[in-house]
Amino acid sequence: MKNKKVNTMKKPLIAVAVSMAFIASAQAEGQFYGKMNVATVYDDASEKFSLSSNASRLGVKGSDDLGSTKVIYQAEFELAVDDGLGTDVDDAGDTDTNTLKTRDTYIGLAYSGMGTVKMGIMDTPLKKSQGKFDQFNDVIDIKNVLDGENRMANSINYTSEKMANTQVSVSAVLAENGSSDGYSASVVYSADSLYLSGAYDTKIKGESTQRVTAIFKAGDLSFGALINNVDTDDTKDEELGYAANVAMKAGSNTFKAQYEAGDQKEVGATSLSLGLDHKLAKTTKAFFYVNQSETDAADSDVTALVAGLEHKF
């Protein structure tokens, strides 16, 4: 048995060392990239201000030509910009604190005209099937109300090439512990003004989920709708959730609103968000959001004010 205390202490140092090695190699062969997203948050429940790092990340990705195919790779880590420590809860419910948290990290092969095969830690096809639906992604994420936003270890994924604006993706999640393997699949249609997707999970974190997403764009306006149905494998309970949003671009500003509801995270959970994104440059924006969330179970009503800055590189 491993010494958990010693292992936990070493994890941040190992993660930093690994990330620095990837950064060094990226300068010669791959693409080094990242995103910093930090916001100041005030909520009337605690009556306090807090600083929040919202999925800030560092990564390296690239490919090498092998002749008839090419190898593709990516290593991405979430960086906690607020307090330097990220908290992760695994499938067993154990909490681990690390300097860096692994995001989508994989190696694979891409075949021209046939698609790609990847192995590693990846978002499920169901999670990715929402595309750019979530207008408040990473800050006031739909995962606060709806299930299905899963990134799974031990994943093997096949994604087809796009044909007639349509793409298919299938993942197998290997259990490795005697329980049943999980599967996730999606079909996505993406054209200039219309985005449609249908996706299905089975035995992913003890749930089977069905999701349908639609996004329609008309000039500077965008409308989105998402339906998310969850069946719990143990109890066979069925829980329906949904979300809808609208966004409008006006010069360097984007005004947006989003509503979510469902019983998947908390009974009677609802979330209403209003926001403004202001472009400061091509890769930099300031954002100002207000969110009101409620749950029947806790009989709570919380309003939060968010002001933040995001830069991609």
PDB file of C-alpha atoms in Angstrom:
ATOM      1  CA  MET A   1       0.000   0.000   0.000  1.00  0.00           C
ATOM      2  CA  LYS A   2       1.220   3.504  -0.863  1.00  0.00           C
ATOM      3  CA  ASN A   3       1.838   6.055   1.862  1.00  0.00           C
ATOM      4  CA  LYS A   4      -0.982   8.504   1.136  1.00  0.00           C
ATOM      5  CA  LYS A   5       0.495  11.338   3.191  1.00  0.00           C
ATOM      6  CA  VAL A   6       3.851  11.294   1.419  1.00  0.00           C
ATOM      7  CA  ASN A   7       2.166  10.780  -1.964  1.00  0.00           C
ATOM      8  CA  THR A   8      -0.103  13.797  -1.445  1.00  0.00           C
ATOM      9  CA  MET A   9       2.862  16.020  -0.570  1.00  0.00           C
ATOM     10  CA  LYS A  10       4.737  14.953  -3.690  1.00  0.00           C
ATOM     11  CA  LYS A  11       1.843  15.410  -6.103  1.00  0.00           C
ATOM     12  CA  PRO A  12       2.096  19.225  -6.492  1.00  0.00           C
ATOM     13  CA  LEU A  13       5.860  19.013  -7.116  1.00  0.00           C
ATOM     14  CA  ILE A  14       5.488  16.186  -9.609  1.00  0.00           C
ATOM     15  CA  ALA A  15       2.708  18.028 -11.434  1.00  0.00           C
ATOM     16  CA  VAL A  16       4.770  21.212 -11.705  1.00  0.00           C
ATOM     17  CA  ALA A  17       7.822  19.288 -12.932  1.00  0.00           C
ATOM     18  CA  VAL A  18       5.796  17.453 -15.568  1.00  0.00           C
ATOM     19  CA  SER A  19       4.127  20.646 -16.771  1.00  0.00           C
ATOM     20  CA  MET A  20       7.461  22.447 -17.082  1.00  0.00           C
ATOM     21  CA  ALA A  21       8.824  19.554 -19.147  1.00  0.00           C
ATOM     22  CA  PHE A  22       5.865  19.811 -21.496  1.00  0.00           C
ATOM     23  CA  ILE A  23       6.317  23.581 -21.801  1.00  0.00           C
ATOM     24  CA  ALA A  24       9.973  23.121 -22.736  1.00  0.00           C
ATOM     25  CA  SER A  25       9.147  20.562 -25.423  1.00  0.00           C
ATOM     26  CA  ALA A  26       6.307  22.747 -26.693  1.00  0.00           C
ATOM     27  CA  GLN A  27       8.732  25.494 -27.647  1.00  0.00           C
ATOM     28  CA  ALA A  28      10.395  23.126 -30.130  1.00  0.00           C
ATOM     29  CA  GLU A  29       7.602  20.882 -31.397  1.00  0.00           C
ATOM     30  CA  GLY A  30       4.124  21.577 -30.028  1.00  0.00           C
ATOM     31  CA  GLN A  31       1.868  24.485 -29.261  1.00  0.00           C
ATOM     32  CA  PHE A  32       1.943  25.895 -25.744  1.00  0.00           C
ATOM     33  CA  TYR A  33      -1.369  27.513 -24.800  1.00  0.00           C
ATOM     34  CA  GLY A  34      -3.412  28.583 -21.830  1.00  0.00           C
ATOM     35  CA  LYS A  35      -6.185  30.631 -20.342  1.00  0.00           C
ATOM     36  CA  MET A  36      -6.414  32.753 -17.207  1.00  0.00           C
ATOM     37  CA  ASN A  37      -9.924  33.465 -15.919  1.00  0.00           C
ATOM     38  CA  VAL A  38     -10.245  35.093 -12.506  1.00  0.00           C
ATOM     39  CA  ALA A  39     -13.263  36.833 -10.991  1.00  0.00           C
ATOM     40  CA  THR A  40     -14.268  38.650  -7.836  1.00  0.00           C
ATOM     41  CA  VAL A  41     -17.538  37.233  -6.492  1.00  0.00           C
ATOM     42  CA  TYR A  42     -19.963  38.618  -3.918  1.00  0.00           C
ATOM     43  CA  ASP A  43     -22.952  36.597  -2.736  1.00  0.00           C
ATOM     44  CA  ASP A  44     -25.665  37.740  -0.366  1.00  0.00           C
ATOM     45  CA  ALA A  45     -25.777  34.414   1.500  1.00  0.00           C
ATOM     46  CA  SER A  46     -22.296  34.748   2.993  1.00  0.00           C
ATOM     47  CA  GLU A  47     -22.200  38.541   2.606  1.00  0.00           C
ATOM     48  CA  LYS A  48     -18.535  38.185   1.651  1.00  0.00           C
ATOM     49  CA  PHE A  49     -16.270  38.810  -1.334  1.00  0.00           C
ATOM     50  CA  SER A  50     -14.161  35.974  -2.721  1.00  0.00           C
ATOM     51  CA  LEU A  51     -11.714  35.447  -5.567  1.00  0.00           C
ATOM     52  CA  SER A  52     -12.466  32.611  -7.987  1.00  0.00           C
ATOM     53  CA  SER A  53     -10.212  30.986 -10.583  1.00  0.00           C
ATOM     54  CA  ASN A  54     -12.525  29.644 -13.269  1.00  0.00           C
ATOM     55  CA  ALA A  55     -10.916  26.695 -15.074  1.00  0.00           C
ATOM     56  CA  SER A  56      -7.684  28.618 -15.707  1.00  0.00           C
ATOM     57  CA  ARG A  57      -5.335  26.287 -17.545  1.00  0.00           C
ATOM     58  CA  LEU A  58      -1.969  25.557 -19.129  1.00  0.00           C
ATOM     59  CA  GLY A  59      -1.376  23.020 -21.854  1.00  0.00           C
ATOM     60  CA  VAL A  60       0.619  21.755 -24.766  1.00  0.00           C
ATOM     61  CA  LYS A  61      -0.705  20.035 -27.879  1.00  0.00           C
ATOM     62  CA  GLY A  62       0.599  19.010 -31.239  1.00  0.00           C
ATOM     63  CA  SER A  63       0.991  16.360 -33.906  1.00  0.00           C
ATOM     64  CA  ASP A  64       3.715  14.586 -35.873  1.00  0.00           C
ATOM     65  CA  ASP A  65       3.345  13.213 -39.394  1.00  0.00           C
ATOM     66  CA  LEU A  66       3.849   9.449 -39.646  1.00  0.00           C
ATOM     67  CA  GLY A  67       3.213   9.187 -43.383  1.00  0.00           C
ATOM     68  CA  SER A  68      -0.186   7.587 -43.852  1.00  0.00           C
ATOM     69  CA  THR A  69      -1.327   8.903 -40.486  1.00  0.00           C
ATOM     70  CA  LYS A  70      -0.172  11.252 -37.730  1.00  0.00           C
ATOM     71  CA  VAL A  71       0.189  11.020 -33.992  1.00  0.00           C
ATOM     72  CA  ILE A  72      -1.698  13.635 -31.959  1.00  0.00           C
ATOM     73  CA  TYR A  73      -1.188  14.528 -28.315  1.00  0.00           C
ATOM     74  CA  GLN A  74      -2.358  16.939 -25.644  1.00  0.00           C
ATOM     75  CA  ALA A  75      -1.553  17.499 -21.974  1.00  0.00           C
ATOM     76  CA  GLU A  76      -3.668  20.101 -20.190  1.00  0.00           C
ATOM     77  CA  PHE A  77      -3.764  21.116 -16.534  1.00  0.00           C
ATOM     78  CA  GLU A  78      -6.093  23.350 -14.557  1.00  0.00           C
ATOM     79  CA  LEU A  79      -4.235  26.030 -12.609  1.00  0.00           C
ATOM     80  CA  ALA A  80      -5.772  27.575  -9.479  1.00  0.00           C
ATOM     81  CA  VAL A  81      -4.909  31.259  -9.900  1.00  0.00           C
ATOM     82  CA  ASP A  82      -6.788  32.370  -6.776  1.00  0.00           C
ATOM     83  CA  ASP A  83      -5.132  30.397  -3.945  1.00  0.00           C
ATOM     84  CA  GLY A  84      -2.729  28.125  -5.808  1.00  0.00           C
ATOM     85  CA  LEU A  85      -4.562  24.956  -4.826  1.00  0.00           C
ATOM     86  CA  GLY A  86      -7.233  23.062  -6.742  1.00  0.00           C
ATOM     87  CA  THR A  87      -9.606  20.576  -5.132  1.00  0.00           C
ATOM     88  CA  ASP A  88     -10.665  17.439  -6.974  1.00  0.00           C
ATOM     89  CA  VAL A  89     -13.194  14.807  -5.894  1.00  0.00           C
ATOM     90  CA  ASP A  90     -12.770  11.360  -7.457  1.00  0.00           C
ATOM     91  CA  ASP A  91     -15.434   8.754  -8.244  1.00  0.00           C
ATOM     92  CA  ALA A  92     -15.101   7.279  -4.747  1.00  0.00           C
ATOM     93  CA  GLY A  93     -15.816  10.661  -3.183  1.00  0.00           C
ATOM     94  CA  ASP A  94     -12.240  11.169  -1.940  1.00  0.00           C
ATOM     95  CA  THR A  95     -10.973  14.755  -1.976  1.00  0.00           C
ATOM     96  CA  ASP A  96      -7.467  15.551  -3.191  1.00  0.00           C
ATOM     97  CA  THR A  97      -5.731  18.939  -3.241  1.00  0.00           C
ATOM     98  CA  ASN A  98      -3.131  19.594  -5.941  1.00  0.00           C
ATOM     99  CA  THR A  99      -1.290  22.557  -7.410  1.00  0.00           C
ATOM    100  CA  LEU A 100      -2.404  21.392 -10.857  1.00  0.00           C
ATOM    101  CA  LYS A 101      -5.427  19.306 -11.847  1.00  0.00           C
ATOM    102  CA  THR A 102      -5.418  17.160 -14.999  1.00  0.00           C
ATOM    103  CA  ARG A 103      -7.829  18.193 -17.741  1.00  0.00           C
ATOM    104  CA  ASP A 104      -8.113  16.583 -21.207  1.00  0.00           C
ATOM    105  CA  THR A 105      -4.840  14.669 -21.633  1.00  0.00           C
ATOM    106  CA  TYR A 106      -4.374  12.040 -24.329  1.00  0.00           C
ATOM    107  CA  ILE A 107      -2.391  10.512 -27.171  1.00  0.00           C
ATOM    108  CA  GLY A 108      -3.856   9.171 -30.391  1.00  0.00           C
ATOM    109  CA  LEU A 109      -3.746   8.654 -34.130  1.00  0.00           C
ATOM    110  CA  ALA A 110      -5.496  10.691 -36.817  1.00  0.00           C
ATOM    111  CA  TYR A 111      -6.285   8.984 -40.120  1.00  0.00           C
ATOM    112  CA  SER A 112      -7.117  11.198 -43.099  1.00  0.00           C
ATOM    113  CA  GLY A 113     -10.654  10.504 -44.257  1.00  0.00           C
ATOM    114  CA  MET A 114     -11.312   8.050 -41.424  1.00  0.00           C
ATOM    115  CA  GLY A 115     -11.224  10.023 -38.173  1.00  0.00           C
ATOM    116  CA  THR A 116      -9.206   9.950 -34.956  1.00  0.00           C
ATOM    117  CA  VAL A 117      -8.637   7.488 -32.126  1.00  0.00           C
ATOM    118  CA  LYS A 118      -7.503   8.838 -28.735  1.00  0.00           C
ATOM    119  CA  MET A 119      -6.646   7.275 -25.367  1.00  0.00           C
ATOM    120  CA  GLY A 120      -6.434   9.059 -22.030  1.00  0.00           C
ATOM    121  CA  ILE A 121      -8.464  11.422 -19.854  1.00  0.00           C
ATOM    122  CA  MET A 122     -11.163  13.154 -21.899  1.00  0.00           C
ATOM    123  CA  ASP A 123     -14.516  14.909 -21.797  1.00  0.00           C
ATOM    124  CA  THR A 124     -17.267  12.483 -22.769  1.00  0.00           C
ATOM    125  CA  PRO A 125     -18.932  12.924 -26.175  1.00  0.00           C
ATOM    126  CA  LEU A 126     -22.123  13.850 -24.285  1.00  0.00           C
ATOM    127  CA  LYS A 127     -20.375  16.686 -22.469  1.00  0.00           C
ATOM    128  CA  LYS A 128     -18.775  17.955 -25.676  1.00  0.00           C
ATOM    129  CA  SER A 129     -22.069  17.674 -27.575  1.00  0.00           C
ATOM    130  CA  GLN A 130     -23.331  20.957 -26.096  1.00  0.00           C
ATOM    131  CA  GLY A 131     -20.740  22.749 -28.254  1.00  0.00           C
ATOM    132  CA  LYS A 132     -20.774  26.436 -27.326  1.00  0.00           C
ATOM    133  CA  PHE A 133     -24.241  26.354 -25.787  1.00  0.00           C
ATOM    134  CA  ASP A 134     -23.257  27.389 -22.248  1.00  0.00           C
ATOM    135  CA  GLN A 135     -23.034  31.186 -22.331  1.00  0.00           C
ATOM    136  CA  PHE A 136     -21.548  31.290 -18.813  1.00  0.00           C
ATOM    137  CA  ASN A 137     -19.201  28.322 -19.213  1.00  0.00           C
ATOM    138  CA  ASP A 138     -16.587  27.843 -16.447  1.00  0.00           C
ATOM    139  CA  VAL A 139     -17.958  30.754 -14.382  1.00  0.00           C
ATOM    140  CA  ILE A 140     -21.648  29.958 -13.734  1.00  0.00           C
ATOM    141  CA  ASP A 141     -21.537  26.590 -15.468  1.00  0.00           C
ATOM    142  CA  ILE A 142     -24.592  24.455 -16.320  1.00  0.00           C
ATOM    143  CA  LYS A 143     -22.938  21.679 -14.295  1.00  0.00           C
ATOM    144  CA  ASN A 144     -24.204  23.469 -11.177  1.00  0.00           C
ATOM    145  CA  VAL A 145     -27.752  22.412 -12.125  1.00  0.00           C
ATOM    146  CA  LEU A 146     -27.472  19.608 -14.708  1.00  0.00           C
ATOM    147  CA  ASP A 147     -25.661  16.253 -14.660  1.00  0.00           C
ATOM    148  CA  GLY A 148     -23.607  14.935 -17.561  1.00  0.00           C
ATOM    149  CA  GLU A 149     -20.631  17.320 -17.533  1.00  0.00           C
ATOM    150  CA  ASN A 150     -18.093  14.534 -17.077  1.00  0.00           C
ATOM    151  CA  ARG A 151     -14.403  14.180 -17.858  1.00  0.00           C
ATOM    152  CA  MET A 152     -13.461  10.512 -17.573  1.00  0.00           C
ATOM    153  CA  ALA A 153     -10.156   8.727 -17.021  1.00  0.00           C
ATOM    154  CA  ASN A 154      -9.326   5.479 -18.838  1.00  0.00           C
ATOM    155  CA  SER A 155     -11.197   6.623 -21.954  1.00  0.00           C
ATOM    156  CA  ILE A 156     -10.829   5.386 -25.522  1.00  0.00           C
ATOM    157  CA  ASN A 157     -12.482   7.662 -28.074  1.00  0.00           C
ATOM    158  CA  TYR A 158     -13.206   7.489 -31.795  1.00  0.00           C
ATOM    159  CA  THR A 159     -14.363  10.632 -33.608  1.00  0.00           C
ATOM    160  CA  SER A 160     -15.248  10.531 -37.288  1.00  0.00           C
ATOM    161  CA  GLU A 161     -14.352  13.119 -39.882  1.00  0.00           C
ATOM    162  CA  LYS A 162     -17.109  15.621 -40.608  1.00  0.00           C
ATOM    163  CA  MET A 163     -19.308  14.536 -43.515  1.00  0.00           C
ATOM    164  CA  ALA A 164     -22.305  16.572 -44.722  1.00  0.00           C
ATOM    165  CA  ASN A 165     -21.798  18.833 -41.673  1.00  0.00           C
ATOM    166  CA  THR A 166     -22.236  15.787 -39.407  1.00  0.00           C
ATOM    167  CA  GLN A 167     -19.770  14.191 -37.004  1.00  0.00           C
ATOM    168  CA  VAL A 168     -20.017  11.082 -34.797  1.00  0.00           C
ATOM    169  CA  SER A 169     -18.074  10.477 -31.581  1.00  0.00           C
ATOM    170  CA  VAL A 170     -18.009   7.350 -29.384  1.00  0.00           C
ATOM    171  CA  SER A 171     -16.107   6.700 -26.135  1.00  0.00           C
ATOM    172  CA  ALA A 172     -15.598   3.612 -23.992  1.00  0.00           C
ATOM    173  CA  VAL A 173     -14.690   4.251 -20.346  1.00  0.00           C
ATOM    174  CA  LEU A 174     -12.854   1.253 -18.913  1.00  0.00           C
ATOM    175  CA  ALA A 175     -13.902   0.509 -15.327  1.00  0.00           C
ATOM    176  CA  GLU A 176     -10.719  -1.381 -14.302  1.00  0.00           C
ATOM    177  CA  ASN A 177     -12.305  -2.255 -10.936  1.00  0.00           C
ATOM    178  CA  GLY A 178     -14.662  -5.107 -11.753  1.00  0.00           C
ATOM    179  CA  SER A 179     -17.704  -2.931 -12.417  1.00  0.00           C
ATOM    180  CA  SER A 180     -19.230  -2.421 -15.854  1.00  0.00           C
ATOM    181  CA  ASP A 181     -17.518  -0.257 -18.450  1.00  0.00           C
ATOM    182  CA  GLY A 182     -19.244   2.977 -19.405  1.00  0.00           C
ATOM    183  CA  TYR A 183     -20.058   4.310 -22.860  1.00  0.00           C
ATOM    184  CA  SER A 184     -20.819   7.727 -24.319  1.00  0.00           C
ATOM    185  CA  ALA A 185     -21.819   8.660 -27.877  1.00  0.00           C
ATOM    186  CA  SER A 186     -22.921  11.732 -29.795  1.00  0.00           C
ATOM    187  CA  VAL A 187     -24.039  12.864 -33.233  1.00  0.00           C
ATOM    188  CA  VAL A 188     -23.454  16.535 -34.058  1.00  0.00           C
ATOM    189  CA  TYR A 189     -24.724  18.567 -37.011  1.00  0.00           C
ATOM    190  CA  SER A 190     -23.055  21.956 -37.396  1.00  0.00           C
ATOM    191  CA  ALA A 191     -23.750  24.460 -40.173  1.00  0.00           C
ATOM    192  CA  ASP A 192     -23.332  28.240 -40.409  1.00  0.00           C
ATOM    193  CA  SER A 193     -26.446  29.230 -38.474  1.00  0.00           C
ATOM    194  CA  LEU A 194     -27.629  25.945 -36.978  1.00  0.00           C
ATOM    195  CA  TYR A 195     -26.118  23.549 -34.458  1.00  0.00           C
ATOM    196  CA  LEU A 196     -27.928  20.345 -33.463  1.00  0.00           C
ATOM    197  CA  SER A 197     -26.716  17.436 -31.364  1.00  0.00           C
ATOM    198  CA  GLY A 198     -27.983  14.311 -29.670  1.00  0.00           C
ATOM    199  CA  ALA A 199     -25.949  12.352 -27.132  1.00  0.00           C
ATOM    200  CA  TYR A 200     -26.233   9.382 -24.811  1.00  0.00           C
ATOM    201  CA  ASP A 201     -24.289   8.146 -21.767  1.00  0.00           C
ATOM    202  CA  THR A 202     -24.663   4.750 -20.141  1.00  0.00           C
ATOM    203  CA  LYS A 203     -23.025   3.709 -16.855  1.00  0.00           C
ATOM    204  CA  ILE A 204     -21.079   6.962 -16.564  1.00  0.00           C
ATOM    205  CA  LYS A 205     -20.670   7.703 -12.846  1.00  0.00           C
ATOM    206  CA  GLY A 206     -23.663   5.490 -12.108  1.00  0.00           C
ATOM    207  CA  GLU A 207     -25.993   7.303 -14.483  1.00  0.00           C
ATOM    208  CA  SER A 208     -27.463   7.019 -17.960  1.00  0.00           C
ATOM    209  CA  THR A 209     -28.026  10.413 -19.572  1.00  0.00           C
ATOM    210  CA  GLN A 210     -29.713  11.587 -22.756  1.00  0.00           C
ATOM    211  CA  ARG A 211     -29.080  15.104 -24.063  1.00  0.00           C
ATOM    212  CA  VAL A 212     -30.394  17.137 -26.993  1.00  0.00           C
ATOM    213  CA  THR A 213     -28.942  20.552 -27.846  1.00  0.00           C
ATOM    214  CA  ALA A 214     -29.966  23.178 -30.400  1.00  0.00           C
ATOM    215  CA  ILE A 215     -28.354  26.543 -31.193  1.00  0.00           C
ATOM    216  CA  PHE A 216     -29.672  28.928 -33.834  1.00  0.00           C
ATOM    217  CA  LYS A 217     -27.883  32.080 -34.975  1.00  0.00           C
ATOM    218  CA  ALA A 218     -29.464  34.983 -36.834  1.00  0.00           C
ATOM    219  CA  GLY A 219     -26.999  37.779 -37.442  1.00  0.00           C
ATOM    220  CA  ASP A 220     -25.789  39.051 -34.071  1.00  0.00           C
ATOM    221  CA  LEU A 221     -28.435  37.065 -32.185  1.00  0.00           C
ATOM    222  CA  SER A 222     -28.039  33.543 -30.833  1.00  0.00           C
ATOM    223  CA  PHE A 223     -30.707  31.315 -29.267  1.00  0.00           C
ATOM    224  CA  GLY A 224     -30.047  28.026 -27.501  1.00  0.00           C
ATOM    225  CA  ALA A 225     -32.023  25.220 -25.883  1.00  0.00           C
ATOM    226  CA  LEU A 226     -30.850  22.066 -24.114  1.00  0.00           C
ATOM    227  CA  ILE A 227     -32.787  19.118 -22.665  1.00  0.00           C
ATOM    228  CA  ASN A 228     -30.989  16.765 -20.268  1.00  0.00           C
ATOM    229  CA  ASN A 229     -32.615  13.570 -18.962  1.00  0.00           C
ATOM    230  CA  VAL A 230     -30.882  11.405 -16.344  1.00  0.00           C
ATOM    231  CA  ASP A 231     -31.648   7.839 -15.206  1.00  0.00           C
ATOM    232  CA  THR A 232     -29.856   6.743 -12.041  1.00  0.00           C
ATOM    233  CA  ASP A 233     -28.568   3.180 -12.478  1.00  0.00           C
ATOM    234  CA  ASP A 234     -29.208   2.113  -8.853  1.00  0.00           C
ATOM    235  CA  THR A 235     -32.629   3.636  -8.142  1.00  0.00           C
ATOM    236  CA  LYS A 236     -33.883   3.881 -11.742  1.00  0.00           C
ATOM    237  CA  ASP A 237     -35.136   7.371 -10.902  1.00  0.00           C
ATOM    238  CA  GLU A 238     -35.623   9.626 -13.929  1.00  0.00           C
ATOM    239  CA  GLU A 239     -34.835  13.323 -13.625  1.00  0.00           C
ATOM    240  CA  LEU A 240     -35.474  15.862 -16.377  1.00  0.00           C
ATOM    241  CA  GLY A 241     -33.539  19.107 -16.647  1.00  0.00           C
ATOM    242  CA  TYR A 242     -33.341  21.835 -19.228  1.00  0.00           C
ATOM    243  CA  ALA A 243     -31.654  25.121 -20.101  1.00  0.00           C
ATOM    244  CA  ALA A 244     -32.288  27.990 -22.507  1.00  0.00           C
ATOM    245  CA  ASN A 245     -30.355  31.109 -23.415  1.00  0.00           C
ATOM    246  CA  VAL A 246     -30.112  34.111 -25.682  1.00  0.00           C
ATOM    247  CA  ALA A 247     -27.122  36.284 -26.602  1.00  0.00           C
ATOM    248  CA  MET A 248     -26.683  39.445 -28.653  1.00  0.00           C
ATOM    249  CA  LYS A 249     -23.444  40.943 -29.957  1.00  0.00           C
ATOM    250  CA  ALA A 250     -23.170  44.721 -30.189  1.00  0.00           C
ATOM    251  CA  GLY A 251     -19.734  45.925 -31.226  1.00  0.00           C
ATOM    252  CA  SER A 252     -17.213  44.798 -28.623  1.00  0.00           C
ATOM    253  CA  ASN A 253     -19.987  43.799 -26.211  1.00  0.00           C
ATOM    254  CA  THR A 254     -22.039  40.622 -25.836  1.00  0.00           C
ATOM    255  CA  PHE A 255     -25.211  40.757 -23.753  1.00  0.00           C
ATOM    256  CA  LYS A 256     -26.549  37.386 -22.625  1.00  0.00           C
ATOM    257  CA  ALA A 257     -29.068  35.600 -20.432  1.00  0.00           C
ATOM    258  CA  GLN A 258     -29.419  31.949 -19.443  1.00  0.00           C
ATOM    259  CA  TYR A 259     -31.883  29.909 -17.389  1.00  0.00           C
ATOM    260  CA  GLU A 260     -31.470  26.356 -16.096  1.00  0.00           C
ATOM    261  CA  ALA A 261     -33.784  24.119 -14.069  1.00  0.00           C
ATOM    262  CA  GLY A 262     -33.837  20.522 -12.877  1.00  0.00           C
ATOM    263  CA  ASP A 263     -33.711  18.089  -9.961  1.00  0.00           C
ATOM    264  CA  GLN A 264     -30.402  16.479 -10.949  1.00  0.00           C
ATOM    265  CA  LYS A 265     -28.046  18.295  -8.566  1.00  0.00           C
ATOM    266  CA  GLU A 266     -30.578  19.555  -6.010  1.00  0.00           C
ATOM    267  CA  VAL A 267     -34.366  19.172  -5.816  1.00  0.00           C
ATOM    268  CA  GLY A 268     -36.040  22.123  -7.513  1.00  0.00           C
ATOM    269  CA  ALA A 269     -32.762  23.770  -8.532  1.00  0.00           C
ATOM    270  CA  THR A 270     -33.023  26.821 -10.791  1.00  0.00           C
ATOM    271  CA  SER A 271     -30.426  29.297 -11.984  1.00  0.00           C
ATOM    272  CA  LEU A 272     -30.919  32.596 -13.825  1.00  0.00           C
ATOM    273  CA  SER A 273     -27.863  34.464 -15.109  1.00  0.00           C
ATOM    274  CA  LEU A 274     -27.558  37.831 -16.831  1.00  0.00           C
ATOM    275  CA  GLY A 275     -24.237  39.004 -18.183  1.00  0.00           C
ATOM    276  CA  LEU A 276     -22.067  41.316 -20.232  1.00  0.00           C
ATOM    277  CA  ASP A 277     -18.813  40.330 -21.956  1.00  0.00           C
ATOM    278  CA  HIS A 278     -16.666  43.262 -23.102  1.00  0.00           C
ATOM    279  CA  LYS A 279     -13.849  42.521 -25.564  1.00  0.00           C
ATOM    280  CA  LEU A 280     -10.658  44.377 -24.672  1.00  0.00           C
ATOM    281  CA  ALA A 281      -8.667  42.597 -27.395  1.00  0.00           C
ATOM    282  CA  LYS A 282      -8.972  39.502 -29.576  1.00  0.00           C
ATOM    283  CA  THR A 283      -7.915  37.225 -26.714  1.00  0.00           C
ATOM    284  CA  THR A 284      -8.908  39.324 -23.693  1.00  0.00           C
ATOM    285  CA  LYS A 285     -12.282  40.183 -22.190  1.00  0.00           C
ATOM    286  CA  ALA A 286     -13.787  41.661 -19.050  1.00  0.00           C
ATOM    287  CA  PHE A 287     -17.078  40.212 -17.829  1.00  0.00           C
ATOM    288  CA  PHE A 288     -19.814  41.257 -15.438  1.00  0.00           C
ATOM    289  CA  TYR A 289     -22.477  38.742 -14.368  1.00  0.00           C
ATOM    290  CA  VAL A 290     -25.352  38.508 -11.919  1.00  0.00           C
ATOM    291  CA  ASN A 291     -26.844  35.156 -10.934  1.00  0.00           C
ATOM    292  CA  GLN A 292     -29.823  34.130  -8.846  1.00  0.00           C
ATOM    293  CA  SER A 293     -30.063  30.478  -7.803  1.00  0.00           C
ATOM    294  CA  GLU A 294     -32.689  28.633  -5.789  1.00  0.00           C
ATOM    295  CA  THR A 295     -33.279  25.098  -4.515  1.00  0.00           C
ATOM    296  CA  ASP A 296     -36.353  23.585  -2.899  1.00  0.00           C
ATOM    297  CA  ALA A 297     -34.334  21.177  -0.782  1.00  0.00           C
ATOM    298  CA  ALA A 298     -32.353  23.857   1.007  1.00  0.00           C
ATOM    299  CA  ASP A 299     -35.081  26.471   0.686  1.00  0.00           C
ATOM    300  CA  SER A 300     -32.355  28.847  -0.428  1.00  0.00           C
ATOM    301  CA  ASP A 301     -32.285  31.930  -2.608  1.00  0.00           C
ATOM    302  CA  VAL A 302     -28.801  33.245  -3.373  1.00  0.00           C
ATOM    303  CA  THR A 303     -27.836  36.226  -5.522  1.00  0.00           C
ATOM    304  CA  ALA A 304     -24.224  36.543  -6.684  1.00  0.00           C
ATOM    305  CA  LEU A 305     -22.410  39.394  -8.422  1.00  0.00           C
ATOM    306  CA  VAL A 306     -19.376  38.515 -10.558  1.00  0.00           C
ATOM    307  CA  ALA A 307     -16.726  40.764 -12.128  1.00  0.00           C
ATOM    308  CA  GLY A 308     -13.738  39.201 -13.838  1.00  0.00           C
ATOM    309  CA  LEU A 309     -11.052  39.161 -16.493  1.00  0.00           C
ATOM    310  CA  GLU A 310     -10.091  36.470 -19.015  1.00  0.00           C
ATOM    311  CA  HIS A 311      -7.030  36.214 -21.249  1.00  0.00           C
ATOM    312  CA  LYS A 312      -6.183  33.410 -23.675  1.00  0.00           C
ATOM    313  CA  PHE A 313      -2.700  32.739 -25.030  1.00  0.00           C
TER     314      PHE A 313
END
